[in-house]
Coordinates of C-alpha atoms in Angstrom, one line a residue:
X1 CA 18.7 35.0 -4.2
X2 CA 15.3 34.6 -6.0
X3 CA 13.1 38.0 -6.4
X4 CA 10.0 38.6 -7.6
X5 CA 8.9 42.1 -8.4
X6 CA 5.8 43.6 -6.8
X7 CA 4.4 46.3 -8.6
X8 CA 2.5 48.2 -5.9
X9 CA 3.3 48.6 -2.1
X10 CA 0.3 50.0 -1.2
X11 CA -0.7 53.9 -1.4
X12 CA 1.7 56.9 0.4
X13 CA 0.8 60.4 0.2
X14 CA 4.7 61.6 -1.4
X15 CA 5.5 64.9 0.8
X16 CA 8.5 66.7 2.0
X17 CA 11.2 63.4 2.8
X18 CA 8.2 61.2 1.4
X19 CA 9.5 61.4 -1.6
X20 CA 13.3 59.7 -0.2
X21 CA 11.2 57.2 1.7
X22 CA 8.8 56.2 -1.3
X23 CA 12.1 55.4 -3.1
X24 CA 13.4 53.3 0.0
X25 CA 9.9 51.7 -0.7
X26 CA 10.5 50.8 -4.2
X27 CA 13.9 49.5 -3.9
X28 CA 12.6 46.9 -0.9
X29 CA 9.2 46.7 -3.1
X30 CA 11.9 45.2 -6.3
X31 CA 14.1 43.3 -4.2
X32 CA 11.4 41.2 -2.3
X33 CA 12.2 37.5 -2.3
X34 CA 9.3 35.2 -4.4
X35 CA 8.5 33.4 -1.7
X36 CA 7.6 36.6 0.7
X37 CA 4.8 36.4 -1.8
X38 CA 4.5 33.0 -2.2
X39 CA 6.8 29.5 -1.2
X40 CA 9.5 28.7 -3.3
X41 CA 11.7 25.9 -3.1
X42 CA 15.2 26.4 -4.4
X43 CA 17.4 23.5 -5.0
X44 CA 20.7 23.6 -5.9
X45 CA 22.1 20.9 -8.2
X46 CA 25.4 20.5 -9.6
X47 CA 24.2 19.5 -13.7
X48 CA 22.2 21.7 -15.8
X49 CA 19.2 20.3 -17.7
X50 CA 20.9 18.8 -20.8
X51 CA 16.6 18.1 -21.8
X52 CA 12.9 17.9 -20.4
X53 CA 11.5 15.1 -22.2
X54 CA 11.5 11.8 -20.1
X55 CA 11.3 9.7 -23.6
X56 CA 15.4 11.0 -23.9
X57 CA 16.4 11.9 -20.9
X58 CA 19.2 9.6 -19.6
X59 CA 21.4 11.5 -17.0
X60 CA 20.5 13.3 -13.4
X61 CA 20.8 16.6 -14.3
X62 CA 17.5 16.3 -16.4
X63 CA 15.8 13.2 -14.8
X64 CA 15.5 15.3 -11.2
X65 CA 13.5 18.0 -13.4
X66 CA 11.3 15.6 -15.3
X67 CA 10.2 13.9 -12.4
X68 CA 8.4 16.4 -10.8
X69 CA 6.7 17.0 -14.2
X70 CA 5.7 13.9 -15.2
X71 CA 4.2 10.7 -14.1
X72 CA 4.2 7.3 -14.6
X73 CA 1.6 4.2 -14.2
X74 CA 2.7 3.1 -11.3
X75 CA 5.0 4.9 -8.6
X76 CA 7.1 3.8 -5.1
X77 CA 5.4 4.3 -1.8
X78 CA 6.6 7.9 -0.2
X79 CA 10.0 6.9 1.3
X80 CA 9.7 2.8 0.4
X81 CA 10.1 0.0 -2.0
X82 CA 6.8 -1.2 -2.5
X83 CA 4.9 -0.7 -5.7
X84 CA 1.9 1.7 -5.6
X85 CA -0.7 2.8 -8.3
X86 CA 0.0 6.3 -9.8
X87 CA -1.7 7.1 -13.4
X88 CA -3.3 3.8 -12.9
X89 CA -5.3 3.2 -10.0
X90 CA -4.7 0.2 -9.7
X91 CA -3.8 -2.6 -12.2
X92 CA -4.2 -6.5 -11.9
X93 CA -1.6 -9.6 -12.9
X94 CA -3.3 -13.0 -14.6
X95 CA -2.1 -15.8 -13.0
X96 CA 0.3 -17.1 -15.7
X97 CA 1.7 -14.0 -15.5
X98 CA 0.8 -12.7 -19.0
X99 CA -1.2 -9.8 -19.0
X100 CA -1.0 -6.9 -16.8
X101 CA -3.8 -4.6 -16.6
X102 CA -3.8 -1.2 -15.8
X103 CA -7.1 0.7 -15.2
X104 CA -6.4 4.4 -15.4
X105 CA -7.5 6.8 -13.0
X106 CA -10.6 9.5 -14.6
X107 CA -10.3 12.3 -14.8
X108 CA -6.5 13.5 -14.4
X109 CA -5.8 16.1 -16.9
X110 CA -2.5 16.7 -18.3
X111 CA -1.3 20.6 -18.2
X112 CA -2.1 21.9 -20.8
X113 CA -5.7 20.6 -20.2
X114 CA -5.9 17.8 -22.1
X115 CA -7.1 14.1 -20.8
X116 CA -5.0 11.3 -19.6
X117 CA -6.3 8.4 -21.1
X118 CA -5.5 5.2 -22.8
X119 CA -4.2 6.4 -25.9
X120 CA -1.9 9.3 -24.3
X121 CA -0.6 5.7 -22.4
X122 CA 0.1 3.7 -25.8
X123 CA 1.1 7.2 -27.6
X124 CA 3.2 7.8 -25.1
X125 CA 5.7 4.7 -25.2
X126 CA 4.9 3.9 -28.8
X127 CA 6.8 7.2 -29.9
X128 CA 10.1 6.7 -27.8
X129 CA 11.5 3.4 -29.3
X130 CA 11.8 4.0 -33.1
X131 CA 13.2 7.1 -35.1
X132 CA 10.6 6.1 -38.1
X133 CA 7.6 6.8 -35.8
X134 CA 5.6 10.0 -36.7
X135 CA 6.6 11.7 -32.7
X136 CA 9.8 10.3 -32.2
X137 CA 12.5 12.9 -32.9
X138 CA 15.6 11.3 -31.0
X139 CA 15.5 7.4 -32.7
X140 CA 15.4 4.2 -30.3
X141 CA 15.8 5.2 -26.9
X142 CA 18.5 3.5 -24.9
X143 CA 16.9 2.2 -22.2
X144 CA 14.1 0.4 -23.6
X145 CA 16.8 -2.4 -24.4
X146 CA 17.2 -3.4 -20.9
X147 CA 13.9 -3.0 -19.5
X148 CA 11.4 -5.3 -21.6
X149 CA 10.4 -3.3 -24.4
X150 CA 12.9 -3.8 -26.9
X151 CA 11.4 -4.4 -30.4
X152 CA 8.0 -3.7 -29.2
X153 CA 7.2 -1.7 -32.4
X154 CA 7.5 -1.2 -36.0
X155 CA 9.1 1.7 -37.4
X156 CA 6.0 2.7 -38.6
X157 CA 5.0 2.7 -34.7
X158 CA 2.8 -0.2 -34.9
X159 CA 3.2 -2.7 -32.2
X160 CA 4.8 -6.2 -33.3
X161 CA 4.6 -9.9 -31.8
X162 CA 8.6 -10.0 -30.4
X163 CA 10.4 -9.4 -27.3
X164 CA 9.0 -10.0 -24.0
X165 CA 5.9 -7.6 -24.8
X166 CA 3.8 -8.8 -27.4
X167 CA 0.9 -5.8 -27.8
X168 CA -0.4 -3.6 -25.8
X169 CA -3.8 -3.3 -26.0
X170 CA -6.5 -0.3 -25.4
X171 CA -9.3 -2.1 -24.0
X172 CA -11.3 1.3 -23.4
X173 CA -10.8 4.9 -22.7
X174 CA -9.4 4.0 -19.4
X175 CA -8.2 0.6 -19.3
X176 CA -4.9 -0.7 -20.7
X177 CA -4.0 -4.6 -21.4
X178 CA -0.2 -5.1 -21.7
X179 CA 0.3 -8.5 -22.9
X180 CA 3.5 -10.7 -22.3
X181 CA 5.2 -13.3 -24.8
X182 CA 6.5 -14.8 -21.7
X183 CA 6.1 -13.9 -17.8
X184 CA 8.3 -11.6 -16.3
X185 CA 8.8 -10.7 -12.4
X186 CA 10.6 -7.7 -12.5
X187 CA 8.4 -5.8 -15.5
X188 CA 6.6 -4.0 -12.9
X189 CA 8.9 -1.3 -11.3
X190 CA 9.5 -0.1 -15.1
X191 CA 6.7 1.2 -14.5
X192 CA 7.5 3.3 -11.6
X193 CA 10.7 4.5 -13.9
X194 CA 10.4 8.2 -15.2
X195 CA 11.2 6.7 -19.0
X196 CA 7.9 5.5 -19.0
X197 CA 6.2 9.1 -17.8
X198 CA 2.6 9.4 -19.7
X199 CA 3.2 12.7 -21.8
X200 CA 0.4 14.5 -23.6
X201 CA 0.3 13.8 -27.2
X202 CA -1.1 17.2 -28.2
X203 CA 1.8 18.9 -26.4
X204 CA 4.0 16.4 -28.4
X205 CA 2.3 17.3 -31.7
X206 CA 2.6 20.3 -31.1
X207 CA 6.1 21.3 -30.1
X208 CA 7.4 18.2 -31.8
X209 CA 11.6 18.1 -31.3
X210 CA 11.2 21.7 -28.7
X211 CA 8.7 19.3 -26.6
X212 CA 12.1 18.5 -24.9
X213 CA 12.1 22.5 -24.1
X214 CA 8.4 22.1 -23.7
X215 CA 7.5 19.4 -21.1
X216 CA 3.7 18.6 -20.9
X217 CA 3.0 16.3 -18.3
X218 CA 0.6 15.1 -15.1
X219 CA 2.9 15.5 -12.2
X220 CA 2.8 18.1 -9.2
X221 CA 4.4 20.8 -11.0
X222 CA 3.6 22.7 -14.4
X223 CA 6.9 23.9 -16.5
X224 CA 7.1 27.7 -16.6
X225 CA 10.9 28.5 -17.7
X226 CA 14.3 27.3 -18.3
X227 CA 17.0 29.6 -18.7
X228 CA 20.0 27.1 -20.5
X229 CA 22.8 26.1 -17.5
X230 CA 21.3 28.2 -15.0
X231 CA 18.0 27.4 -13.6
X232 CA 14.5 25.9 -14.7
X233 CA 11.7 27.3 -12.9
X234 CA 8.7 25.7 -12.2
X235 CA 4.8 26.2 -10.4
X236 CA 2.5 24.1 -8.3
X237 CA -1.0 22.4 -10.0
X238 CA -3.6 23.2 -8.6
X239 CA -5.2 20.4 -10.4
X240 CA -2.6 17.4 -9.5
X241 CA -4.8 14.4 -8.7
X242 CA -2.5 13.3 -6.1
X243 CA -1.3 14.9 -3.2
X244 CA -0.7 18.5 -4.0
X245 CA 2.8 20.5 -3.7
X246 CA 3.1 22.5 -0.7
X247 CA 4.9 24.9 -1.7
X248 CA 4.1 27.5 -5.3
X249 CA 7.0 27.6 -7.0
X250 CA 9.9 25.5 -7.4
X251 CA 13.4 26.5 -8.4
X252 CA 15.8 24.5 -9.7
X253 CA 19.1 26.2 -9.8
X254 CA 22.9 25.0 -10.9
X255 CA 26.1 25.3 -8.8
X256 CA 28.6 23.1 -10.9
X257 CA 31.1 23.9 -7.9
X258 CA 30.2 21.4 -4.7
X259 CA 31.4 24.3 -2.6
X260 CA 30.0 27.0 -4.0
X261 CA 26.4 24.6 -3.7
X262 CA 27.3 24.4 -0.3
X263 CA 27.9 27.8 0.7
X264 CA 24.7 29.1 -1.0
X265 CA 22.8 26.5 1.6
X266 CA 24.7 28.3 4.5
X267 CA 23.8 31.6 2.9
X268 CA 20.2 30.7 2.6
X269 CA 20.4 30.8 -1.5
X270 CA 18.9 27.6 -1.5
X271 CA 16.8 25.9 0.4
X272 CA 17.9 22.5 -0.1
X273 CA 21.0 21.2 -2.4
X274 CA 22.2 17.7 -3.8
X275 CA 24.6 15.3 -1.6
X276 CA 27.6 16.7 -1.1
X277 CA 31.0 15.3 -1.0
X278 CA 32.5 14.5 2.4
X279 CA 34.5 17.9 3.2
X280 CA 31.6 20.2 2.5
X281 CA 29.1 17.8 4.8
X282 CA 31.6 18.0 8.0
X283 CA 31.0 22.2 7.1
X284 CA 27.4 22.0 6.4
X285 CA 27.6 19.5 10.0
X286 CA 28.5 22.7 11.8
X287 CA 26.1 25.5 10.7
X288 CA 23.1 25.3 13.2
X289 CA 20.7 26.6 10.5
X290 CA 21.4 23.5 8.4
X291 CA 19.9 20.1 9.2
X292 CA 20.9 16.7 7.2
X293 CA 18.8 14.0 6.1
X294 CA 20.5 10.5 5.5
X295 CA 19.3 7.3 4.5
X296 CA 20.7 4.2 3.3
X297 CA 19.8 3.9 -0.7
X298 CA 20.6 1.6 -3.8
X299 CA 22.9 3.0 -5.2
X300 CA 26.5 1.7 -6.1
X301 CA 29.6 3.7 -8.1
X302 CA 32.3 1.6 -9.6
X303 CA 34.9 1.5 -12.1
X304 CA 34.5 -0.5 -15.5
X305 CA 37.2 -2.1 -17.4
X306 CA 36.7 -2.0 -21.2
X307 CA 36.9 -5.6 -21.9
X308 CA 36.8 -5.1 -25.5
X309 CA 40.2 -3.0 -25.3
X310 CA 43.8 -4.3 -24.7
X311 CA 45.0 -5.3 -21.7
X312 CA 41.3 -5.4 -20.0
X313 CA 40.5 -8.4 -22.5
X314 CA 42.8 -9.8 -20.4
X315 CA 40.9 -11.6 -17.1
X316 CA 44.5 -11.6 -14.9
X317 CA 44.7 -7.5 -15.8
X318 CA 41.2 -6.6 -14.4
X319 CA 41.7 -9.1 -11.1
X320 CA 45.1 -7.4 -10.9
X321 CA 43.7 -4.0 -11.3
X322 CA 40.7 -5.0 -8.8
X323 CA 43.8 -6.0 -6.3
X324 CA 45.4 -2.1 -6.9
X325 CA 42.7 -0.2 -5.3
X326 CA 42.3 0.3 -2.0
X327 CA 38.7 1.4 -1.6
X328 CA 38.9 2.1 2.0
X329 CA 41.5 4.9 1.3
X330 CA 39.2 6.3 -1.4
X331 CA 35.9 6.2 1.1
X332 CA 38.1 7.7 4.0
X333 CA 39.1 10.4 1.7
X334 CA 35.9 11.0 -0.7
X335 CA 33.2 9.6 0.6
X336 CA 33.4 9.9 4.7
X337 CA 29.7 9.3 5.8
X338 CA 28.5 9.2 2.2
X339 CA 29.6 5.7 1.7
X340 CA 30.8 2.3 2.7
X341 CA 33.0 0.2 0.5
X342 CA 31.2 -1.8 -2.3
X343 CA 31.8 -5.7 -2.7
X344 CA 29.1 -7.1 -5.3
X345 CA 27.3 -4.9 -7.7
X346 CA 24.0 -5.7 -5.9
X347 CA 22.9 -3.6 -2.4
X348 CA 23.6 -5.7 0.5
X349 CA 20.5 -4.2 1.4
X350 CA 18.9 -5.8 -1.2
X351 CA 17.7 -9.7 -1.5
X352 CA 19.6 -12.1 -3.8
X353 CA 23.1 -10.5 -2.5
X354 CA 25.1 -12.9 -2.2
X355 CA 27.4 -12.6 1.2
X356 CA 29.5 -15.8 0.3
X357 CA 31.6 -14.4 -1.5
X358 CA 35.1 -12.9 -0.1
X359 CA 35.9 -9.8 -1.8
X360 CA 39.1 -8.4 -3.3
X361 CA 41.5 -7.6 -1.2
X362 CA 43.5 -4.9 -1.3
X363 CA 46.7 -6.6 -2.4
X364 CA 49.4 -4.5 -4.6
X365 CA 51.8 -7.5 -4.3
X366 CA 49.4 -10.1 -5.8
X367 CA 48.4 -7.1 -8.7
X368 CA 51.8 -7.1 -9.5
X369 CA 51.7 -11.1 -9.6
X370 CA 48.6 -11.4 -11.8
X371 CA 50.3 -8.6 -14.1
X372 CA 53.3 -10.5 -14.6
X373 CA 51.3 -13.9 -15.0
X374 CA 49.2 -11.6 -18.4
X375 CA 52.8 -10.5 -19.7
X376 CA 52.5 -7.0 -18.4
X377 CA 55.4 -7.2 -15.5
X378 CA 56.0 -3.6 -16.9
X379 CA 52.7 -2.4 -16.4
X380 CA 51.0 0.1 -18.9
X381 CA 49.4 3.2 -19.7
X382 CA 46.4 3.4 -19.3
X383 CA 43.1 6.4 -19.7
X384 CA 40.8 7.1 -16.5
X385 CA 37.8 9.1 -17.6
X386 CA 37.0 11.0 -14.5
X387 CA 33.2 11.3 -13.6
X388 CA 32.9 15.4 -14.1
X389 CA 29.7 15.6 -12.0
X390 CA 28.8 15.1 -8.3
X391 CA 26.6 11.8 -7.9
X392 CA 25.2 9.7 -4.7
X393 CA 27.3 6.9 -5.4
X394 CA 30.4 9.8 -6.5
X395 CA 30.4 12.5 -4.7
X396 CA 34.0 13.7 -6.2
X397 CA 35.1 11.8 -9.4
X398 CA 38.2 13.8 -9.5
X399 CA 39.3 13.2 -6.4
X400 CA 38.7 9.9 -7.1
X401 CA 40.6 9.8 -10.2
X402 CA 43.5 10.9 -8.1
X403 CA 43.7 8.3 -5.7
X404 CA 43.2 5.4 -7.9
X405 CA 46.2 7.2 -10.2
X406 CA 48.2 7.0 -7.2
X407 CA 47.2 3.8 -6.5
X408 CA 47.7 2.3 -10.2
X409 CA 51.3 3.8 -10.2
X410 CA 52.4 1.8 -7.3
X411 CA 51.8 -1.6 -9.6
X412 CA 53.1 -0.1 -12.6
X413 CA 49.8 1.1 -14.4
X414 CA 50.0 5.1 -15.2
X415 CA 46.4 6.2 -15.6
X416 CA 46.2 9.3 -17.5
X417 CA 43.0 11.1 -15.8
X418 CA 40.8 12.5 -18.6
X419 CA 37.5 14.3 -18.5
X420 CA 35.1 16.6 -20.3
X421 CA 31.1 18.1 -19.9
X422 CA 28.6 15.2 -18.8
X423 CA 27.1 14.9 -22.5
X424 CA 30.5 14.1 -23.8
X425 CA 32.0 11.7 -20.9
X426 CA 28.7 9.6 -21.5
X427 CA 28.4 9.6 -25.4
X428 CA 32.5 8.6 -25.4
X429 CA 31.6 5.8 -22.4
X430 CA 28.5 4.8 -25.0
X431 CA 31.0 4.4 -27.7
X432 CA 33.3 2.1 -25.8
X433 CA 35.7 5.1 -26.5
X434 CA 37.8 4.9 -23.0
X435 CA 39.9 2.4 -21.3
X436 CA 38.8 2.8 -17.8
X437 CA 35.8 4.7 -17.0
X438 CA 33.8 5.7 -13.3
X439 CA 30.1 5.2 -13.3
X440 CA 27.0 4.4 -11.1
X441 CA 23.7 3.1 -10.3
X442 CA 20.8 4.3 -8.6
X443 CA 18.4 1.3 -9.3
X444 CA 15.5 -0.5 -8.8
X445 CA 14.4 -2.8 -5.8
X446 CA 14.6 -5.9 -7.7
X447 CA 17.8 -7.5 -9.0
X448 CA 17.1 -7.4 -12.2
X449 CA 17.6 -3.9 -12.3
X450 CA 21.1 -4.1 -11.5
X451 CA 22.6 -7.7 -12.4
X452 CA 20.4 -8.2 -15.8
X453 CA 20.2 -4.2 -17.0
X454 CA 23.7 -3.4 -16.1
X455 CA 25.6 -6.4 -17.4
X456 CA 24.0 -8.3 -20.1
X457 CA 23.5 -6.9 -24.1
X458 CA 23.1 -2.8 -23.8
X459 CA 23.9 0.4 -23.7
X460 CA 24.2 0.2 -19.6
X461 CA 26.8 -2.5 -19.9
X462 CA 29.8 0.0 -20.2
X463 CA 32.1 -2.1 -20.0
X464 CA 30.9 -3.9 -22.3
X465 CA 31.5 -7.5 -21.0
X466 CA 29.6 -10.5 -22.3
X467 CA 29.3 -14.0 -20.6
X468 CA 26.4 -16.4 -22.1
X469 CA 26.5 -18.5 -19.1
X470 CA 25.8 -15.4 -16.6
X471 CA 23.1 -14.1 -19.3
X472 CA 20.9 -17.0 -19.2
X473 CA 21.4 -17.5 -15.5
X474 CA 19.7 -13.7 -14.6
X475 CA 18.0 -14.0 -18.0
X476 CA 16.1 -17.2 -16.4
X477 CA 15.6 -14.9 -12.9
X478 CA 13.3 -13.1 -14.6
X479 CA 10.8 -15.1 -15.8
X480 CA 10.5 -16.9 -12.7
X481 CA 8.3 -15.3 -9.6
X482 CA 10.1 -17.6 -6.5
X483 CA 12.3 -15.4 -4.8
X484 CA 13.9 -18.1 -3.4
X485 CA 14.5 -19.8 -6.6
X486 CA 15.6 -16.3 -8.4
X487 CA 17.9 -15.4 -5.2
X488 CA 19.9 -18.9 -6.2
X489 CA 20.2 -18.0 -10.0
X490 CA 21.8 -14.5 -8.4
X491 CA 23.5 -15.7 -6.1
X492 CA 25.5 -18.0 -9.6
X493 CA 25.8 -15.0 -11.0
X494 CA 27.7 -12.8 -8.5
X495 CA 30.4 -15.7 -8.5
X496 CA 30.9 -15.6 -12.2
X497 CA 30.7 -11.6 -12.3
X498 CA 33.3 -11.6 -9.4
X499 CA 35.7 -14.1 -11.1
X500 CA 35.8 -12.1 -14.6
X501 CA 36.0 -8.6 -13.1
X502 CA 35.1 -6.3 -16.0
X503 CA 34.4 -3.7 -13.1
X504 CA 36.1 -2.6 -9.6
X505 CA 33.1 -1.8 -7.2
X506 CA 34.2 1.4 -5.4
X507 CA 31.0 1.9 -2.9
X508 CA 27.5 2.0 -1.8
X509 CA 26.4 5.4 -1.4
X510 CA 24.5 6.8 1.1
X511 CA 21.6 9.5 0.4
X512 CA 21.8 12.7 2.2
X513 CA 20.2 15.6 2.1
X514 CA 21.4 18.9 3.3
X515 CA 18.4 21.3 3.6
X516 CA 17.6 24.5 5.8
X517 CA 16.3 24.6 8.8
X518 CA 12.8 26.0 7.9
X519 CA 12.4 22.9 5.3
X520 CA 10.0 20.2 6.4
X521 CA 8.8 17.0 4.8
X522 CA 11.4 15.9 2.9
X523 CA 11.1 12.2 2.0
X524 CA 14.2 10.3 0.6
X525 CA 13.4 7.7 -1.4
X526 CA 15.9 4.4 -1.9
X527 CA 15.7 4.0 -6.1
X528 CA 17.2 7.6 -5.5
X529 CA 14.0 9.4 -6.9
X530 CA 13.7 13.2 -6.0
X531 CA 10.3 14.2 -5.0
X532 CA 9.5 17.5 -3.9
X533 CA 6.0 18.2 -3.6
X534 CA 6.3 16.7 0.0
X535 CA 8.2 19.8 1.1
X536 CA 6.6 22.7 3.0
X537 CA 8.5 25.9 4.1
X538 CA 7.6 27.3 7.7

């Protein structure tokens, strides 16, 4: 449990047994819950903070935390997909597509009561994307490569004419020009992304590489404390410029062990926890002072192939290996309600999915077929990197892992199931150092997000598979603004995606959120996002 000490329980005249009872007084004065004082939200996650800084923050364990203390431009409406003004109040598109211009809202300070305005904006995204810049402490950040901002700058931090974004521009104190070498329909939910949060410069200056320890921002909370693998404790502003946190504290507190996350739920630890794999939600199903959220997301796990590694250079290994696993075993037995079996790497949910296309079946015979046909009628060994860390699209990568072993072994492939800590697993997947590894998406509402960011020239292309004719078809989808005519370039590029199988698509998750009884106003939100200044406590 969470306790705050209160220092005085009010006066009591100590004589005869008062002196027993003032002690009884003291111990329930010290072992008060916080919010009997005040509302706290405690939410149990499964990763520690790995940093705080949304300019290098790459994996869930951090991004949950940032997100409530930072902002960006432009944000989701609660619970939807459609594009809403945040920092920016609103912002306007020319009509060749161009220029974007964000007015900024007046006024909003960040916490440490400094102004958001144009140049925290241009300070802000200037100082993650080259290690020469005077802020940047960390080097080019990965994800600038796949959303539209790559080679935006100089390493002295000056902006340059390349890429898709030739300058950005301060017009005044509270008006922004971004201007475009070329048009680009999907630019705009980047800027709903926490990677482009608006931090404050002076908090920056100041800390310089402990700003990641440090986080300055404009969101609904203020960072108070963060005690390394355990728990980062934050408080409400008072002076958010949207709508305001309900509750005064929130609590952010690690339970590697699903279970043990689970049981603290039950035992009223928490007040709301991370989805949970399958077995623990038909136990969480039972308690009557436990409710569940659920709603359908985008979010997709799957397996990648290296496809610069022998045998997965090999087309016939990965459509044989695609034939191996039975996903309906692995959803049955992992994912229950927290998933249905995956067949594109695009949400059918989603527009430009393209339902022509018949999946893989599960087929060990023809595996064994394709196997022979690559010269590998023996099979081979093979690694599995393990995902080490519950996800929505994963809820139990070793359990996974044993499955598809089991799976593998029936064609003649013996996976070796390896794993280590989060930061590890994803600088060796970065590396290309694996054979097979698992991984996820929680995107975007655009296709883009997933069929350009995830499988073209990047970091986010782990399995690192290059195809110039499926590059310049969703290449092309982006600088067009006719759906229909970007759902057809899509729709190409699922066919040739599907035919060279550098990944297995394991499943679509579903997000659910397992909260107490007493919690009310929870939004889920599709991209995934976790917002929690909605939340009240009665």
């Amino acid at each position: 449990m969470w306790f705050k000490p209160i220092l005085m329980c009010g006066g009591y005249q100590m004589k005869g047994t008062g002196i027993l009872l003032m002690t009884i007084l003291v111990l329930i004065c010290f072992t008060t819950p916080i919010n009997a004082a005040q509302k706290t939200l405690v939410y149990g996650k499964s990763q520690a903070a790995i940093a705080l800084d949304p300019g290098v923050v790459d994996e869930g364990g951090s991004s949950i935390v940032v997100s409530q203390i930072f902002d960006s431009l432009l944000a989701y409406e609660p619970g939807g997909t459609k594009v809403i003004p945040a920092l920016a109040e609103k912002y306007e598109i020319s009509a060749d597509g161009k220029e974007i211009t964000f007015f900024l809202r007046k006024g909003v300070k960040f916490h440490d009561g400094t102004d958001m305005d144009a140049d925290a904006v241009v300070f802000s995204l200037a100082r993650q994307q080259f290690k020469d810049h005077p802020y940047n402490q960390y080097g080019p950040w990965k994800y600038w490569d796949t959303s539209g901002f790559k080679d935006m700058f100089k390493k002295d931090g000056s902006l340059k004419k390349k890429g898709i974004i030739k300058d950005i521009v301060k017009t005044d104190d509270h008006t922004v020009k971004v201007l475009l070498n070329k048009a680009d329909a999907a630019i705009m939910v980047n800027f709903t992304l926490y990677f482009t949060s608006i931090v404050s410069p002076t908090a920056v200056k100041k800390y310089g590489a402990d700003f990641r320890k440090n986080p300055v921002g404009t969101g609904a909370f203020k960072f108070v404390k963060w005690v390394k693998d355990d728990h980062v404790l934050l408080k409400k502003n008072k002076a958010y410029w949207g709508e305001k946190a309900k509750v005064d504290n929130l609590v952010f507190k690690v339970f590697p062990d699903a279970t043990a996350r689970s049981m603290a739920l039950i035992k009223g630890e928490v007040d709301i926890i991370e989805p949970p794999d399958a077995d623990n939600l038909k136990e969480l199903e039972k308690n009557p002072r436990v409710k569940i959220m659920s709603k359908e997301g985008l979010t997709m796990g799957y397996i990648c192939m290296n496809v610069e590694r022998k045998p997965f250079d090999n087309k016939l290994v990965r459509q044989a290996v695609n034939h191996a696993i039975d996903k309906n075993e692995i959803i049955q037995a992992v994912y229950g309600k927290l998933g249905s079996a995956a067949t594109m790497p695009l949400p059918p949910s989603l527009w430009g999915f393209n339902k022509n296309i018949a999946p893989y079946t599960y087929d060990p015979g023809k595996a064994k077929e394709l196997l022979a046909k690559a010269g590998h009628a023996d099979g081979f060994e093979v690694d599995l990197f393990a995902l080490p860390v519950s996800r929505p699209y994963n809820p139990n990568g070793k359990k996974v892992g044993e499955i598809m072993q089991a799976q593998l072994k029936k064609v003649g492939i013996n996976a070796k199931i390896v794993t280590y800590d989060i930061g590890t697993y994803w600088d060796k997947v970065d590396a290309g150092e694996f054979d097979m590894c698992m991984t996820g998406w929680s995107g975007e509402p655009d296709p883009n997000d997933w069929l350009h960011r995830l499988f073209t020239a990047g970091y986010l292309n782990s399995a690192r598979w290059k195809n110039d004719v499926y590059t310049d078809l969703v290449t092309r989808a982006r600088s067009i603004s006719n759906v229909a005519q970007r759902t057809g370039l899509y729709e190409k590029a699922q066919e040739i995606i599907h035919e060279e199988a550098p990944i297995v698509m394991l499943a679509y998750g579903v997000l659910t959120a397992p909260m107490r009884d007493n919690v009310e106003g929870h939004i889920i939100y599709p991209s995934s996002k976790l917002v929690l200044r909605h939340i009240s406590l009665k």
